[in-house]
Short mmCIF file of C-alpha atoms and ligand atoms in Angstrom, two decimals:
data_model
loop_
_atom_site.label_atom_id
_atom_site.label_comp_id
_atom_site.label_asym_id
_atom_site.label_seq_id
_atom_site.Cartn_x
_atom_site.Cartn_y
_atom_site.Cartn_z
CA MET J 1 -35.68 94.81 103.39
CA SER J 2 -33.15 93.88 106.08
CA SER J 3 -31.71 96.61 108.26
CA ILE J 4 -28.18 96.55 109.68
CA ARG J 5 -27.84 97.29 113.37
CA HIS J 6 -25.77 100.43 114.00
CA ILE J 7 -23.90 100.66 117.30
CA THR J 8 -24.33 103.94 119.14
CA VAL J 9 -22.29 105.26 122.04
CA PRO J 10 -23.62 107.68 124.64
CA VAL J 11 -23.02 111.41 124.20
CA PRO J 12 -22.98 112.90 127.71
CA SER J 13 -24.88 116.16 128.04
CA ARG J 14 -23.10 119.37 128.88
CA LYS J 15 -23.27 120.49 132.49
CA VAL J 16 -25.21 123.67 133.17
CA GLY J 17 -23.06 126.70 132.36
CA GLN J 18 -20.61 124.71 130.24
CA GLN J 19 -20.29 125.98 126.68
CA SER J 20 -18.73 125.05 123.38
CA VAL J 21 -15.10 126.09 122.87
CA VAL J 22 -15.28 126.20 119.06
CA GLY J 23 -13.24 129.27 118.07
CA LEU J 24 -11.91 129.66 121.64
CA THR J 25 -9.56 132.56 122.26
CA ALA J 26 -7.64 133.43 125.43
CA ALA J 27 -6.10 136.68 126.62
CA PRO J 28 -2.94 137.41 124.59
CA MET J 29 0.39 136.88 126.39
CA GLU J 30 3.72 138.40 125.49
CA THR J 31 5.71 135.35 126.60
CA VAL J 32 4.35 131.82 126.74
CA ARG J 33 5.96 130.01 129.66
CA ILE J 34 6.02 126.29 129.00
CA GLY J 35 6.27 123.36 131.39
CA ILE J 36 7.21 120.10 129.68
CA VAL J 37 6.26 116.75 131.19
CA GLY J 38 8.09 113.74 129.73
CA LEU J 39 11.61 114.40 128.51
CA GLY J 40 12.34 111.30 126.46
CA ILE J 41 12.89 111.49 122.71
CA ARG J 42 10.00 113.85 121.88
CA GLY J 43 10.21 115.92 125.06
CA LEU J 44 13.92 116.67 124.65
CA GLN J 45 13.37 117.56 121.00
CA ALA J 46 10.62 119.96 122.11
CA VAL J 47 12.92 121.61 124.67
CA LYS J 48 15.47 122.25 121.92
CA ARG J 49 12.89 123.46 119.39
CA LEU J 50 11.02 125.80 121.68
CA GLN J 51 14.21 127.72 122.44
CA HIS J 52 14.21 128.93 118.81
CA ILE J 53 10.66 130.22 118.90
CA PRO J 54 10.06 133.91 119.57
CA GLY J 55 8.01 134.46 122.73
CA ALA J 56 8.42 130.87 123.98
CA GLN J 57 10.19 130.19 127.26
CA VAL J 58 10.70 126.70 128.66
CA SER J 59 10.11 127.45 132.34
CA ALA J 60 9.62 124.00 133.91
CA LEU J 61 10.73 120.43 133.29
CA CYS J 62 9.49 117.12 134.66
CA ASP J 63 10.47 113.50 134.16
CA VAL J 64 10.61 110.51 136.49
CA ASN J 65 13.81 109.41 134.81
CA ALA J 66 16.82 111.23 136.32
CA ALA J 67 18.97 110.96 133.18
CA SER J 68 16.22 112.40 130.96
CA LEU J 69 15.62 115.25 133.38
CA GLU J 70 19.33 116.05 133.49
CA ALA J 71 19.66 116.03 129.69
CA ALA J 72 16.84 118.58 129.45
CA ARG J 73 18.24 120.67 132.32
CA ALA J 74 21.49 120.93 130.44
CA GLU J 75 19.52 122.74 127.71
CA THR J 76 17.63 125.07 130.05
CA PRO J 77 19.39 125.26 133.44
CA GLN J 78 17.19 128.14 134.62
CA ALA J 79 13.94 126.13 134.40
CA TRP J 80 12.17 124.67 137.44
CA ALA J 81 12.82 120.93 137.46
CA GLY J 82 11.15 118.06 139.26
CA THR J 83 9.89 114.49 139.07
CA ASP J 84 6.24 115.06 140.05
CA TRP J 85 3.95 116.24 137.24
CA LYS J 86 1.36 117.43 139.75
CA GLU J 87 3.95 119.84 141.13
CA LEU J 88 4.80 121.06 137.64
CA CYS J 89 1.10 121.68 136.88
CA ALA J 90 0.85 123.83 140.01
CA GLN J 91 3.88 126.02 139.19
CA PRO J 92 2.94 129.71 138.81
CA CYS J 93 5.73 130.06 136.21
CA VAL J 94 3.81 127.88 133.71
CA ASP J 95 1.16 129.05 131.19
CA LEU J 96 1.16 125.99 128.96
CA VAL J 97 1.74 122.35 129.97
CA TYR J 98 3.33 120.47 127.06
CA ILE J 99 2.94 116.71 127.52
CA CYS J 100 5.38 114.24 125.94
CA THR J 101 5.02 111.22 128.21
CA ASP J 102 3.91 107.72 127.27
CA TRP J 103 0.24 107.41 126.35
CA GLN J 104 -1.07 106.41 129.78
CA HIS J 105 -0.03 109.71 131.36
CA HIS J 106 -1.42 112.09 128.71
CA VAL J 107 -4.92 112.46 130.15
CA PRO J 108 -4.22 112.68 133.90
CA VAL J 109 -1.54 115.33 133.31
CA ALA J 110 -3.76 117.30 130.89
CA LEU J 111 -6.71 117.31 133.33
CA GLU J 112 -4.50 118.36 136.24
CA ALA J 113 -2.97 121.15 134.13
CA MET J 114 -6.37 122.59 133.17
CA ASP J 115 -7.49 122.32 136.81
CA HIS J 116 -4.58 124.64 137.57
CA GLY J 117 -5.62 127.10 134.84
CA LYS J 118 -2.94 126.08 132.32
CA HIS J 119 -3.41 125.59 128.60
CA VAL J 120 -2.46 122.13 127.35
CA ALA J 121 -0.59 120.78 124.35
CA VAL J 122 -0.44 116.99 124.35
CA GLU J 123 1.40 114.53 122.17
CA VAL J 124 -0.38 112.01 119.95
CA PRO J 125 -2.57 110.17 120.64
CA ALA J 126 -3.91 112.42 123.39
CA ALA J 127 -6.36 109.81 124.69
CA GLY J 128 -7.28 106.22 123.96
CA THR J 129 -10.79 105.76 125.42
CA LEU J 130 -14.08 107.57 124.89
CA GLU J 131 -14.26 108.22 128.61
CA ASP J 132 -10.88 109.96 128.57
CA ILE J 133 -11.71 111.89 125.40
CA TRP J 134 -14.95 113.21 126.90
CA ALA J 135 -13.06 114.10 130.09
CA LEU J 136 -10.70 116.32 128.05
CA VAL J 137 -13.57 117.91 126.08
CA ASP J 138 -15.55 118.59 129.25
CA LYS J 139 -12.54 119.99 131.11
CA ALA J 140 -11.64 122.30 128.21
CA GLU J 141 -15.26 123.52 128.05
CA GLN J 142 -15.50 123.95 131.84
CA THR J 143 -12.20 125.79 132.20
CA ARG J 144 -12.32 127.52 128.76
CA LEU J 145 -8.66 126.65 128.23
CA HIS J 146 -6.98 125.44 125.08
CA CYS J 147 -6.37 121.70 124.88
CA MET J 148 -4.59 120.97 121.62
CA MET J 149 -3.13 117.73 120.39
CA LEU J 150 0.39 118.06 118.97
CA GLU J 151 -0.58 116.48 115.63
CA ASN J 152 2.47 117.47 113.62
CA SER J 153 1.61 115.70 110.36
CA VAL J 154 -0.88 118.44 109.46
CA TYR J 155 2.15 120.77 109.27
CA ASP J 156 4.15 118.55 106.95
CA HIS J 157 4.80 120.35 103.69
CA PHE J 158 2.68 118.26 101.33
CA GLU J 159 -0.36 118.00 103.64
CA ARG J 160 -0.22 121.70 104.51
CA VAL J 161 0.04 122.94 100.93
CA ALA J 162 -2.48 120.39 99.59
CA LEU J 163 -4.91 121.61 102.28
CA ALA J 164 -4.50 125.19 101.07
CA MET J 165 -5.13 123.99 97.49
CA ALA J 166 -8.19 121.99 98.58
CA GLN J 167 -9.57 125.03 100.40
CA GLU J 168 -9.13 127.07 97.19
CA GLY J 169 -11.15 124.42 95.33
CA VAL J 170 -8.26 123.23 93.12
CA PHE J 171 -9.41 119.59 93.44
CA GLY J 172 -13.11 120.43 93.08
CA GLU J 173 -15.27 118.76 95.72
CA ILE J 174 -13.21 116.31 97.79
CA VAL J 175 -15.32 113.12 97.76
CA HIS J 176 -12.90 110.64 99.31
CA ALA J 177 -9.70 110.81 101.37
CA GLU J 178 -7.19 108.33 102.74
CA GLY J 179 -4.71 108.39 105.58
CA ALA J 180 -2.63 105.88 107.49
CA TYR J 181 0.15 105.02 109.85
CA LEU J 182 2.16 102.31 108.10
CA HIS J 183 5.50 101.98 109.84
CA LYS J 184 7.11 98.86 111.26
CA LEU J 185 8.12 99.74 114.81
CA ASP J 186 11.22 98.42 116.52
CA PHE J 187 9.51 96.73 119.44
CA GLY J 188 12.87 95.72 120.89
CA LYS J 189 13.48 99.40 121.62
CA GLU J 190 9.91 100.78 121.82
CA VAL J 191 8.89 98.56 124.67
CA TRP J 192 5.91 100.54 126.02
CA ARG J 193 4.44 100.76 122.54
CA ARG J 194 4.85 97.00 122.10
CA GLU J 195 3.09 96.43 125.39
CA TYR J 196 0.27 98.81 124.45
CA ASN J 197 -0.23 96.92 121.18
CA ARG J 198 -0.13 93.63 123.06
CA GLY J 199 -3.06 94.78 125.19
CA HIS J 200 -5.11 96.78 122.66
CA ARG J 201 -6.85 95.89 119.41
CA GLY J 202 -8.03 98.46 116.83
CA ASP J 203 -6.35 101.47 115.25
CA VAL J 204 -4.38 102.56 118.31
CA TYR J 205 -2.37 105.26 116.47
CA PRO J 206 -4.85 106.94 114.14
CA THR J 207 -4.17 110.66 114.42
CA HIS J 208 -1.36 111.10 111.83
CA GLY J 209 -3.61 109.49 109.25
CA ILE J 210 -6.98 110.97 110.06
CA GLY J 211 -5.91 114.48 111.14
CA PRO J 212 -4.85 115.93 107.79
CA VAL J 213 -7.78 114.41 105.89
CA CYS J 214 -10.33 115.68 108.44
CA GLN J 215 -8.91 119.16 107.94
CA ALA J 216 -9.26 118.83 104.15
CA LEU J 217 -12.89 117.71 104.58
CA GLY J 218 -13.72 120.48 107.06
CA ILE J 219 -14.82 118.06 109.78
CA HIS J 220 -16.91 119.81 112.45
CA ARG J 221 -16.71 122.96 110.31
CA THR J 222 -18.60 122.16 107.10
CA ASP J 223 -19.04 118.37 107.42
CA ALA J 224 -19.19 115.75 110.18
CA LEU J 225 -17.97 112.19 110.71
CA GLN J 226 -21.07 110.02 110.77
CA THR J 227 -20.41 106.26 110.67
CA LEU J 228 -17.43 103.90 110.65
CA VAL J 229 -16.73 100.25 110.06
CA SER J 230 -13.47 98.50 110.93
CA LEU J 231 -11.82 95.15 110.27
CA ASP J 232 -8.40 93.87 111.31
CA THR J 233 -6.18 90.93 110.46
CA ALA J 234 -5.08 88.43 113.07
CA ALA J 235 -2.04 89.42 115.17
CA PHE J 236 0.38 87.31 113.12
CA THR J 237 3.52 89.34 113.91
CA GLY J 238 2.71 90.39 117.48
CA ARG J 239 2.11 86.79 118.47
CA ALA J 240 5.26 85.60 116.70
CA ILE J 241 7.62 88.18 118.23
CA THR J 242 6.29 87.94 121.78
CA GLY J 243 5.22 84.29 121.85
CA ASP J 244 1.99 85.58 123.43
CA ALA J 245 -1.07 83.92 121.87
CA ALA J 246 -3.23 86.67 123.38
CA PHE J 247 -1.35 89.56 121.65
CA ALA J 248 -4.25 91.82 120.68
CA ASN J 249 -3.24 94.22 117.89
CA GLY J 250 -3.70 92.82 114.41
CA ASP J 251 -0.99 93.30 111.80
CA GLN J 252 -3.26 95.53 109.73
CA THR J 253 -6.38 97.46 110.81
CA ASN J 254 -8.62 99.10 108.20
CA THR J 255 -11.34 101.63 108.97
CA LEU J 256 -13.85 103.18 106.55
CA LEU J 257 -15.77 106.27 107.58
CA LYS J 258 -18.73 108.05 105.96
CA THR J 259 -19.40 111.74 106.48
CA ALA J 260 -22.70 113.58 106.80
CA GLN J 261 -22.12 115.07 103.31
CA GLY J 262 -21.77 111.60 101.77
CA LYS J 263 -17.98 111.44 101.51
CA THR J 264 -15.76 108.51 102.52
CA ILE J 265 -12.42 108.20 104.36
CA LEU J 266 -10.15 105.14 104.53
CA ILE J 267 -7.70 104.91 107.44
CA GLU J 268 -5.12 102.12 107.84
CA HIS J 269 -2.83 101.12 110.70
CA ASN J 270 0.09 98.72 110.45
CA VAL J 271 3.12 98.86 112.77
CA MET J 272 3.98 95.19 112.34
CA THR J 273 5.01 94.20 108.83
CA PRO J 274 7.94 95.47 106.74
CA ARG J 275 6.75 98.04 104.20
CA PRO J 276 7.86 101.55 103.26
CA TYR J 277 6.80 104.22 105.76
CA SER J 278 3.54 105.81 104.63
CA ARG J 279 0.75 108.02 105.95
CA MET J 280 -0.98 107.48 102.57
CA TYR J 281 -2.55 110.95 102.48
CA GLN J 282 -4.76 111.02 99.44
CA LEU J 283 -7.41 113.53 98.48
CA VAL J 284 -9.78 112.43 95.73
CA GLY J 285 -11.77 115.33 94.29
CA THR J 286 -14.17 115.87 91.39
CA GLN J 287 -11.51 117.96 89.60
CA GLY J 288 -8.28 116.48 90.87
CA TYR J 289 -6.27 114.22 93.12
CA ALA J 290 -3.37 114.63 95.53
CA ALA J 291 -1.27 111.79 96.96
CA LYS J 292 1.85 111.99 99.07
CA TYR J 293 3.00 108.36 99.10
CA PRO J 294 4.85 106.53 97.68
CA VAL J 295 5.68 109.42 95.31
CA PRO J 296 4.14 112.87 95.75
CA GLN J 297 1.73 113.49 92.88
CA ILE J 298 -1.10 115.77 91.93
CA CYS J 299 -3.45 115.02 89.07
CA LEU J 300 -5.75 117.76 87.74
CA TRP J 301 -8.55 117.62 85.20
CA GLN J 302 -7.51 120.32 82.75
CA ASP J 303 -9.19 120.99 79.38
CA GLY J 304 -10.82 117.57 79.41
CA GLU J 305 -7.61 115.70 80.24
CA GLU J 306 -5.86 114.29 83.29
CA VAL J 307 -2.59 116.17 83.82
CA ILE J 308 -0.16 114.58 86.27
CA TYR J 309 2.32 116.74 88.19
CA GLU J 310 5.43 115.23 89.78
CA GLY J 311 8.93 116.38 90.73
CA GLU J 312 9.84 119.91 89.62
CA GLN J 313 6.45 120.49 87.95
CA LEU J 314 4.71 119.54 91.18
CA LYS J 315 6.93 121.93 93.13
CA ALA J 316 6.02 124.77 90.77
CA LEU J 317 2.31 123.92 90.98
CA MET J 318 2.32 123.89 94.79
CA ALA J 319 4.60 126.90 95.37
CA PRO J 320 1.92 129.65 95.12
CA TYR J 321 -0.15 127.94 97.85
CA ASP J 322 2.79 127.57 100.26
CA THR J 323 1.95 130.63 102.33
CA ALA J 324 1.80 129.42 105.94
CA GLY J 325 5.37 128.25 106.36
CA LEU J 326 8.05 129.20 108.84
CA PRO J 327 9.34 132.76 108.90
CA GLU J 328 12.77 133.24 107.31
CA GLU J 329 14.46 133.77 110.69
CA LEU J 330 13.55 130.21 111.79
CA LEU J 331 14.78 128.39 108.70
CA PRO J 332 18.31 127.73 110.08
CA ALA J 333 16.71 126.09 113.11
CA VAL J 334 15.13 123.47 110.87
CA GLN J 335 18.54 122.06 110.06
CA GLU J 336 19.68 122.32 113.65
CA VAL J 337 16.77 120.74 115.50
CA ASP J 338 14.13 119.46 113.15
CA ALA J 339 15.71 118.11 110.00
CA LYS J 340 14.15 114.64 110.34
CA HIS J 341 10.68 116.10 110.35
CA GLU J 342 11.59 118.78 107.77
CA GLY J 343 10.45 121.62 109.96
CA MET J 344 6.93 120.43 110.66
CA ASP J 345 7.47 120.19 114.42
CA LEU J 346 9.00 123.64 114.47
CA LEU J 347 6.10 125.04 112.45
CA MET J 348 3.59 123.35 114.78
CA ASP J 349 5.22 124.91 117.85
CA TYR J 350 5.64 128.26 116.13
CA ARG J 351 1.96 128.49 115.17
CA LEU J 352 0.83 127.34 118.63
CA ILE J 353 2.98 129.92 120.41
CA GLN J 354 2.07 132.76 118.01
CA ALA J 355 -1.66 132.03 118.39
CA LEU J 356 -1.32 132.14 122.20
CA ARG J 357 0.72 135.34 122.05
CA GLU J 358 -1.83 137.02 119.82
CA GLY J 359 -4.90 135.59 121.57
CA ARG J 360 -6.12 133.85 118.38
CA PRO J 361 -7.88 130.45 118.12
CA LEU J 362 -5.42 127.59 117.69
CA ASP J 363 -5.17 125.67 114.40
CA MET J 364 -6.57 122.56 116.12
CA ASP J 365 -9.12 122.54 118.91
CA VAL J 366 -10.18 120.01 121.51
CA TYR J 367 -12.87 118.65 119.14
CA ASP J 368 -10.20 117.82 116.54
CA LEU J 369 -8.35 116.01 119.31
CA ALA J 370 -11.55 114.16 120.24
CA GLU J 371 -12.53 113.14 116.71
CA TRP J 372 -9.06 112.00 115.69
CA CYS J 373 -8.44 110.04 118.91
CA ALA J 374 -11.92 108.48 118.92
CA LEU J 375 -10.97 106.34 115.96
CA ALA J 376 -9.12 104.02 118.38
CA PRO J 377 -12.03 103.04 120.64
CA LEU J 378 -14.63 103.21 117.85
CA SER J 379 -12.60 100.97 115.52
CA LEU J 380 -12.27 98.50 118.39
CA LEU J 381 -16.04 98.56 118.93
CA SER J 382 -16.69 97.82 115.27
CA ILE J 383 -14.06 95.05 115.12
CA GLU J 384 -15.39 93.37 118.24
CA ASN J 385 -18.85 93.37 116.66
CA GLY J 386 -17.80 91.72 113.43
CA GLY J 387 -17.25 94.98 111.51
CA ALA J 388 -20.64 96.46 112.49
CA PRO J 389 -21.29 100.15 111.67
CA VAL J 390 -20.66 102.49 114.62
CA GLU J 391 -22.30 105.92 114.80
CA PHE J 392 -19.60 108.56 115.31
CA PRO J 393 -20.38 110.62 118.47
CA GLN J 394 -20.72 114.36 117.79
CA PHE J 395 -18.18 115.83 120.20
CA VAL J 396 -19.22 119.40 119.32
CA ARG J 397 -22.73 118.54 120.66
CA GLU J 398 -24.50 121.00 118.34
N1 LIG G 401 4.19 113.38 116.75
C1 LIG G 401 5.14 112.51 116.43
O1 LIG G 401 5.66 112.50 115.33
C2 LIG G 401 5.56 111.54 117.48
C3 LIG G 401 6.67 110.70 117.25
C4 LIG G 401 7.06 109.83 118.27
C5 LIG G 401 6.36 109.81 119.46
N2 LIG G 401 5.27 110.63 119.64
C6 LIG G 401 4.51 110.64 120.90
O2 LIG G 401 5.28 111.35 121.86
C7 LIG G 401 5.10 110.77 123.16
C8 LIG G 401 6.45 110.43 123.78
O3 LIG G 401 7.12 109.55 122.91
P1 LIG G 401 8.71 109.32 123.07
O4 LIG G 401 9.12 108.52 121.90
O5 LIG G 401 9.39 110.60 123.39
O6 LIG G 401 8.72 108.37 124.36
P2 LIG G 401 9.90 108.19 125.41
O7 LIG G 401 9.64 106.88 126.05
O8 LIG G 401 11.22 108.45 124.78
O9 LIG G 401 9.63 109.38 126.45
C9 LIG G 401 8.60 109.37 127.39
C10 LIG G 401 9.14 110.03 128.64
O10 LIG G 401 8.07 110.16 129.58
C11 LIG G 401 8.64 109.96 130.86
N3 LIG G 401 7.63 109.63 131.86
C12 LIG G 401 6.98 108.46 132.02
N4 LIG G 401 6.16 108.53 133.09
C13 LIG G 401 6.29 109.79 133.59
C14 LIG G 401 5.73 110.48 134.70
N5 LIG G 401 4.85 109.88 135.52
N6 LIG G 401 6.11 111.74 134.95
C15 LIG G 401 7.01 112.36 134.14
N7 LIG G 401 7.59 111.75 133.08
C16 LIG G 401 7.25 110.49 132.82
C17 LIG G 401 9.63 108.83 130.65
O11 LIG G 401 10.57 108.73 131.72
C18 LIG G 401 10.24 109.22 129.32
O12 LIG G 401 11.40 110.03 129.50
C19 LIG G 401 4.18 109.59 122.95
O13 LIG G 401 2.88 109.98 123.25
C20 LIG G 401 4.30 109.26 121.47
O14 LIG G 401 3.14 108.67 120.93
C21 LIG G 401 4.89 111.50 118.67
#
């Protein structure tokens, strides 16, 4: 019998005295004072959103771009403002550093913030290399501070309510799940993302796809990611639009994962070719099925038959499970600041701030961040080895 070589990556041991932060809580705080680094599209949106959230106060602002800094200052003139993120991380008026820069700055700012005793919320993807991911896990464990990735797709209505249904057992045992980021980017405008894709192969933007399905499968709670294999296409589009024969990111990257409980996950990435936006989001269970794209659908096995719910019937089916939404008082703010994302960003911020105010564990911990981000370097490793299986490192180290 032939055996296939599995690639393993090192799991660094914990330093003496360093402990797991699963279920981490911090002392409650009446007001959460927030310093935002990176005030481009996402950062400015966050400044506007956070002003609606009870107990949140934007207390510091930082961007190297003068126009971006000014636009944010116009929203919150009383906040400290500067161009040096190290200075922002040192400000006594900051409890939480909220990072909305380009990808390269996420990790250095997050580490500096925790070194100064601040909790961290960092945009997606928080980190792109295993070294950086371990640095964030280790720093969170050493400082016992929250380090949460701002993965908003888990708060989108369908994913959130389907998760509640899955946790109630409506779909039976979930045996397979799918997620994706399928969205042609405008590389004429999104220059730093184009350049990142030029230099990096693999699923470089995995967290919107993998986050919600990991939650539904209880990853590092009741199950664990065990092995992955990845294959990509050639970089047909990247090479054509840049004229660069060395453009790295393939048009489509496909990753299959197996869990310790024997379940599978399919994750896709395609920011190159024209196709309708999709995060796929499918849950395949022994008693039912949920899919968000292209048309939201749930299929349940009822009295020996498949019953398909769509449209108004689907709404009625999901309504009783929709219990973790925004409080009534924040609903007008959805239209004002968050209509494009239908309130999911507002709900993400609301739940983060409320958990900090009440001293509760956050919805997502640093191990979620680690597992979801690790898909990028691990998919690359598999691709570069002809689609070889890669053992998924256990970031919880238990
Ligand atoms: N969750 C989502 O739905 C979602 C959507 C889009 C983007 N994002 C993520 O949000 C982040 C920001 O994306 P964006 O579209 O707002 O980008 P952007 O380019 O509009 O903004 C980035 C900002 O960071 C600033 N910046 C760069 N270097 C800096 C430094 N050294 N110090 C301070 N500021 C610095 C830039 O000047 C810019 O204003 C990215 O990580 C991206 O992946 C998330």
